[in-house]
């Protein structure tokens, strides 16, 4: 079974702090994704990566950056957290090729006060 | 602009009832997926439909992809409390590479 783990289930940070969210997958998947999930808005793509050290902006990259130094690990960085970044953050991975199935981690609920 | 629109956004029914959730778009998708998300967990894939007009069944769940590949529906027969969750549709386009476009989700509650 594919397993995607996220470093924290719940996180509370203060405005202006630098925040790191870590995601690890154990199936050697090429593609990894970071989404945020807000009520009524569904899942919105922040950044994705199709290979080590490769990244592409999603629909809402402003205020975020990412790092993928190893194939199994994809990190999301909030350089200076703001209250409007309070949200559920979901990481996902996907094998390359024809299958679009994405495997999700359990999510990190981030609160910025 | 939401490329995939789901309806209804909320649905509360009694155990044993039938229901249908819709996922609509003006865009054509090469495939469409349905996920279910339970509280505190990430979404889990239920099914992928690829061919226009395709119908797939998963026990009491029936998924249909529209002939023009712009819409999809999920029908649940004799709903059970274990069906409670957030149902998300997601579309893939060949021009979008690895990306999926997600609908807003339908929150289903099945009361015993």
CSV table of C-alpha atoms in Angstrom, one decimal:
chain,number,residue,atom,x,y,z
A,1,UNK,CA,0.0,0.0,0.0
A,2,UNK,CA,1.1,3.5,-0.8
A,3,UNK,CA,1.8,5.5,2.3
A,4,UNK,CA,2.0,9.3,2.4
A,5,UNK,CA,2.9,10.8,5.7
A,6,UNK,CA,2.8,14.4,6.8
A,7,UNK,CA,5.0,15.7,9.7
A,8,UNK,CA,2.2,17.2,11.8
A,9,UNK,CA,-1.6,16.7,12.1
A,10,UNK,CA,-2.1,20.0,13.9
A,11,UNK,CA,0.1,23.1,14.0
A,12,UNK,CA,-0.4,26.5,15.6
A,13,UNK,CA,1.9,29.3,14.5
A,14,UNK,CA,2.1,33.0,15.0
A,15,UNK,CA,1.9,35.6,12.2
A,16,UNK,CA,5.3,36.2,10.6
A,17,UNK,CA,6.8,32.9,11.6
A,18,UNK,CA,8.5,30.7,9.0
A,19,UNK,CA,6.6,27.4,8.8
A,20,UNK,CA,7.8,24.1,7.3
A,21,UNK,CA,5.4,21.3,6.4
A,22,UNK,CA,7.0,18.0,5.5
A,23,UNK,CA,5.6,15.2,3.3
A,24,UNK,CA,7.1,11.8,2.7
A,25,UNK,CA,5.9,9.0,0.3
A,26,UNK,CA,7.2,5.5,0.3
A,27,UNK,CA,6.3,4.3,-3.2
A,28,UNK,CA,9.0,6.0,-5.3
A,29,UNK,CA,6.4,8.2,-7.0
A,30,UNK,CA,7.7,10.8,-9.4
A,31,UNK,CA,5.0,13.4,-8.8
A,32,UNK,CA,4.2,15.2,-5.6
A,33,UNK,CA,1.7,17.9,-4.8
A,34,UNK,CA,0.7,20.4,-2.1
A,35,UNK,CA,-2.9,21.5,-1.8
A,36,UNK,CA,-4.8,23.6,0.6
A,37,UNK,CA,-8.4,22.7,1.4
A,38,UNK,CA,-10.9,25.3,2.6
A,39,UNK,CA,-14.7,24.9,3.0
A,40,UNK,CA,-16.6,25.6,-0.2
A,41,UNK,CA,-13.4,25.9,-2.2
A,42,UNK,CA,-12.4,22.3,-2.6
A,43,UNK,CA,-8.7,21.5,-3.1
A,44,UNK,CA,-6.6,24.2,-4.6
A,45,UNK,CA,-3.1,23.4,-5.9
A,46,UNK,CA,-0.3,25.3,-4.4
A,47,UNK,CA,2.8,23.7,-6.0
A,48,UNK,CA,3.8,20.4,-7.5
A,49,UNK,CA,6.9,18.6,-8.4
A,50,UNK,CA,7.5,16.1,-11.2
A,51,UNK,CA,11.1,15.2,-10.3
A,52,UNK,CA,13.8,15.9,-7.7
A,53,UNK,CA,14.7,19.6,-7.6
A,54,UNK,CA,11.9,20.3,-10.1
A,55,UNK,CA,8.9,22.3,-9.2
A,56,UNK,CA,6.0,24.1,-10.8
A,57,UNK,CA,3.5,26.7,-9.5
A,58,UNK,CA,0.0,25.7,-9.0
A,59,UNK,CA,-3.1,27.9,-8.9
A,60,UNK,CA,-2.2,29.7,-5.6
A,61,UNK,CA,1.6,29.8,-5.1
A,62,UNK,CA,1.7,33.3,-3.5
A,63,UNK,CA,3.2,33.2,0.0
A,64,UNK,CA,4.5,29.7,-0.4
A,65,UNK,CA,7.7,28.0,-1.6
A,66,UNK,CA,8.6,24.3,-1.9
A,67,UNK,CA,11.7,22.1,-1.8
A,68,UNK,CA,12.3,18.7,-3.2
A,69,UNK,CA,15.8,17.5,-2.5
A,70,UNK,CA,15.0,13.8,-2.4
A,71,UNK,CA,12.5,11.9,-4.4
A,72,UNK,CA,10.5,10.8,-1.4
A,73,UNK,CA,10.2,14.1,0.4
A,74,UNK,CA,8.4,17.3,-0.6
A,75,UNK,CA,8.4,20.3,1.7
A,76,UNK,CA,6.1,23.3,1.8
A,77,UNK,CA,7.4,26.5,3.2
A,78,UNK,CA,5.5,29.5,4.4
A,79,UNK,CA,8.1,32.2,4.5
A,80,UNK,CA,6.1,34.5,6.7
A,81,UNK,CA,2.9,33.0,7.9
A,82,UNK,CA,-0.3,35.1,7.7
A,83,UNK,CA,-3.7,34.5,9.2
A,84,UNK,CA,-5.2,33.9,5.7
A,85,UNK,CA,-3.0,30.9,5.4
A,86,UNK,CA,-4.9,29.2,8.2
A,87,UNK,CA,-6.2,26.1,6.4
A,88,UNK,CA,-5.9,22.3,5.9
A,89,UNK,CA,-2.8,21.4,3.9
A,90,UNK,CA,-2.8,18.1,2.0
A,91,UNK,CA,0.1,16.5,0.4
A,92,UNK,CA,-0.3,13.9,-2.4
A,93,UNK,CA,1.9,11.8,-4.6
A,94,UNK,CA,1.3,10.1,-8.0
A,95,UNK,CA,3.2,7.6,-10.1
A,96,UNK,CA,4.1,8.9,-13.5
A,97,UNK,CA,2.5,7.7,-16.7
A,98,UNK,CA,-1.2,7.2,-17.7
A,99,UNK,CA,-2.7,6.9,-14.2
A,100,UNK,CA,-3.8,10.1,-12.7
A,101,UNK,CA,-4.6,8.6,-9.3
A,102,UNK,CA,-3.2,10.6,-6.4
A,103,UNK,CA,-2.5,9.3,-3.0
A,104,UNK,CA,-3.1,11.7,-0.2
A,105,UNK,CA,-1.6,12.1,3.3
A,106,UNK,CA,-3.8,12.7,6.3
A,107,UNK,CA,-3.4,16.5,6.2
A,108,UNK,CA,-2.0,19.2,8.5
A,109,UNK,CA,-4.4,21.6,10.0
A,110,UNK,CA,-2.5,24.8,10.3
A,111,UNK,CA,-3.8,27.7,12.4
A,112,UNK,CA,-2.0,31.0,12.2
A,113,UNK,CA,-2.8,33.4,15.0
B,1,UNK,CA,-13.3,30.3,-11.6
B,2,UNK,CA,-14.3,26.8,-10.6
B,3,UNK,CA,-13.9,24.5,-13.6
B,4,UNK,CA,-15.7,21.6,-11.9
B,5,UNK,CA,-19.0,22.4,-10.1
B,6,UNK,CA,-20.5,19.8,-7.8
B,7,UNK,CA,-24.1,19.8,-6.6
B,8,UNK,CA,-25.5,19.6,-4.1
B,9,UNK,CA,-22.9,21.1,-1.8
B,10,UNK,CA,-24.5,19.5,1.3
B,11,UNK,CA,-26.8,16.5,1.5
B,12,UNK,CA,-28.4,15.0,4.6
B,13,UNK,CA,-30.5,11.8,4.2
B,14,UNK,CA,-31.8,8.9,6.1
B,15,UNK,CA,-30.3,5.4,6.0
B,16,UNK,CA,-31.8,3.4,3.1
B,17,UNK,CA,-32.5,6.4,0.8
B,18,UNK,CA,-30.9,6.8,-2.6
B,19,UNK,CA,-29.0,9.9,-3.7
B,20,UNK,CA,-27.2,11.3,-6.7
B,21,UNK,CA,-24.3,13.8,-6.7
B,22,UNK,CA,-23.4,15.7,-9.9
B,23,UNK,CA,-20.1,17.1,-11.2
B,24,UNK,CA,-20.4,19.4,-14.1
B,25,UNK,CA,-18.0,21.4,-16.3
B,26,UNK,CA,-18.0,23.3,-19.6
B,27,UNK,CA,-14.6,21.7,-20.3
B,28,UNK,CA,-13.7,18.3,-21.7
B,29,UNK,CA,-11.7,16.0,-19.5
B,30,UNK,CA,-9.6,13.0,-20.5
B,31,UNK,CA,-10.6,11.2,-17.3
B,32,UNK,CA,-12.5,11.9,-14.2
B,33,UNK,CA,-12.0,10.6,-10.7
B,34,UNK,CA,-14.2,10.4,-7.6
B,35,UNK,CA,-12.6,10.5,-4.2
B,36,UNK,CA,-14.1,10.2,-0.7
B,37,UNK,CA,-12.7,12.0,2.3
B,38,UNK,CA,-13.5,11.1,5.9
B,39,UNK,CA,-13.0,13.6,8.8
B,40,UNK,CA,-9.3,14.0,9.7
B,41,UNK,CA,-8.1,12.0,6.7
B,42,UNK,CA,-7.0,12.7,3.1
B,43,UNK,CA,-9.1,11.9,0.1
B,44,UNK,CA,-9.1,8.3,-1.1
B,45,UNK,CA,-9.8,7.3,-4.7
B,46,UNK,CA,-13.1,5.5,-5.4
B,47,UNK,CA,-13.0,5.2,-9.2
B,48,UNK,CA,-11.6,6.6,-12.4
B,49,UNK,CA,-13.8,6.9,-15.5
B,50,UNK,CA,-12.1,7.4,-18.9
B,51,UNK,CA,-14.6,6.8,-21.8
B,52,UNK,CA,-17.5,9.0,-22.6
B,53,UNK,CA,-20.7,7.2,-21.5
B,54,UNK,CA,-18.8,4.8,-19.2
B,55,UNK,CA,-20.6,3.4,-16.2
B,56,UNK,CA,-18.8,1.8,-13.3
B,57,UNK,CA,-20.2,0.1,-10.3
B,58,UNK,CA,-18.6,-0.3,-6.9
B,59,UNK,CA,-21.1,-2.2,-4.7
B,60,UNK,CA,-23.9,0.3,-4.0
B,61,UNK,CA,-22.1,3.1,-5.8
B,62,UNK,CA,-22.7,3.8,-9.6
B,63,UNK,CA,-20.5,6.2,-11.4
B,64,UNK,CA,-21.2,7.6,-14.9
B,65,UNK,CA,-19.1,9.7,-17.2
B,66,UNK,CA,-21.1,11.9,-19.6
B,67,UNK,CA,-21.0,11.2,-23.3
B,68,UNK,CA,-19.2,14.4,-24.0
B,69,UNK,CA,-16.8,13.8,-21.1
B,70,UNK,CA,-17.8,17.1,-19.5
B,71,UNK,CA,-19.8,15.8,-16.6
B,72,UNK,CA,-20.2,12.9,-14.2
B,73,UNK,CA,-22.5,11.6,-11.6
B,74,UNK,CA,-22.3,9.4,-8.5
B,75,UNK,CA,-25.4,7.5,-7.5
B,76,UNK,CA,-25.6,5.7,-4.1
B,77,UNK,CA,-28.3,3.1,-3.6
B,78,UNK,CA,-29.6,2.4,-0.1
B,79,UNK,CA,-27.2,4.7,1.7
B,80,UNK,CA,-25.7,3.7,4.9
B,81,UNK,CA,-24.1,5.7,7.8
B,82,UNK,CA,-20.7,4.4,6.6
B,83,UNK,CA,-21.2,6.4,3.4
B,84,UNK,CA,-21.0,9.6,5.3
B,85,UNK,CA,-18.1,11.8,4.0
B,86,UNK,CA,-17.0,14.4,1.6
B,87,UNK,CA,-17.2,13.3,-2.0
B,88,UNK,CA,-14.9,15.1,-4.5
B,89,UNK,CA,-14.7,14.8,-8.2
B,90,UNK,CA,-11.5,15.6,-10.0
B,91,UNK,CA,-10.8,16.0,-13.7
B,92,UNK,CA,-7.6,15.4,-15.7
B,93,UNK,CA,-6.7,17.0,-19.0
B,94,UNK,CA,-4.0,15.8,-21.2
B,95,UNK,CA,-2.8,19.4,-21.6
B,96,UNK,CA,-2.5,19.9,-17.8
B,97,UNK,CA,0.2,17.2,-17.3
B,98,UNK,CA,0.0,15.8,-13.8
B,99,UNK,CA,-2.5,18.2,-12.5
B,100,UNK,CA,-6.1,17.5,-11.4
B,101,UNK,CA,-8.9,20.0,-11.2
B,102,UNK,CA,-11.1,19.4,-8.1
B,103,UNK,CA,-14.7,20.2,-7.5
B,104,UNK,CA,-15.8,21.9,-4.3
B,105,UNK,CA,-17.0,18.7,-2.8
B,106,UNK,CA,-20.4,17.3,-1.6
B,107,UNK,CA,-20.7,16.7,2.1
B,108,UNK,CA,-22.9,13.7,2.6
B,109,UNK,CA,-24.4,12.8,6.0
B,110,UNK,CA,-26.4,9.6,6.3
B,111,UNK,CA,-28.4,9.4,9.5
B,112,UNK,CA,-29.2,6.1,11.1
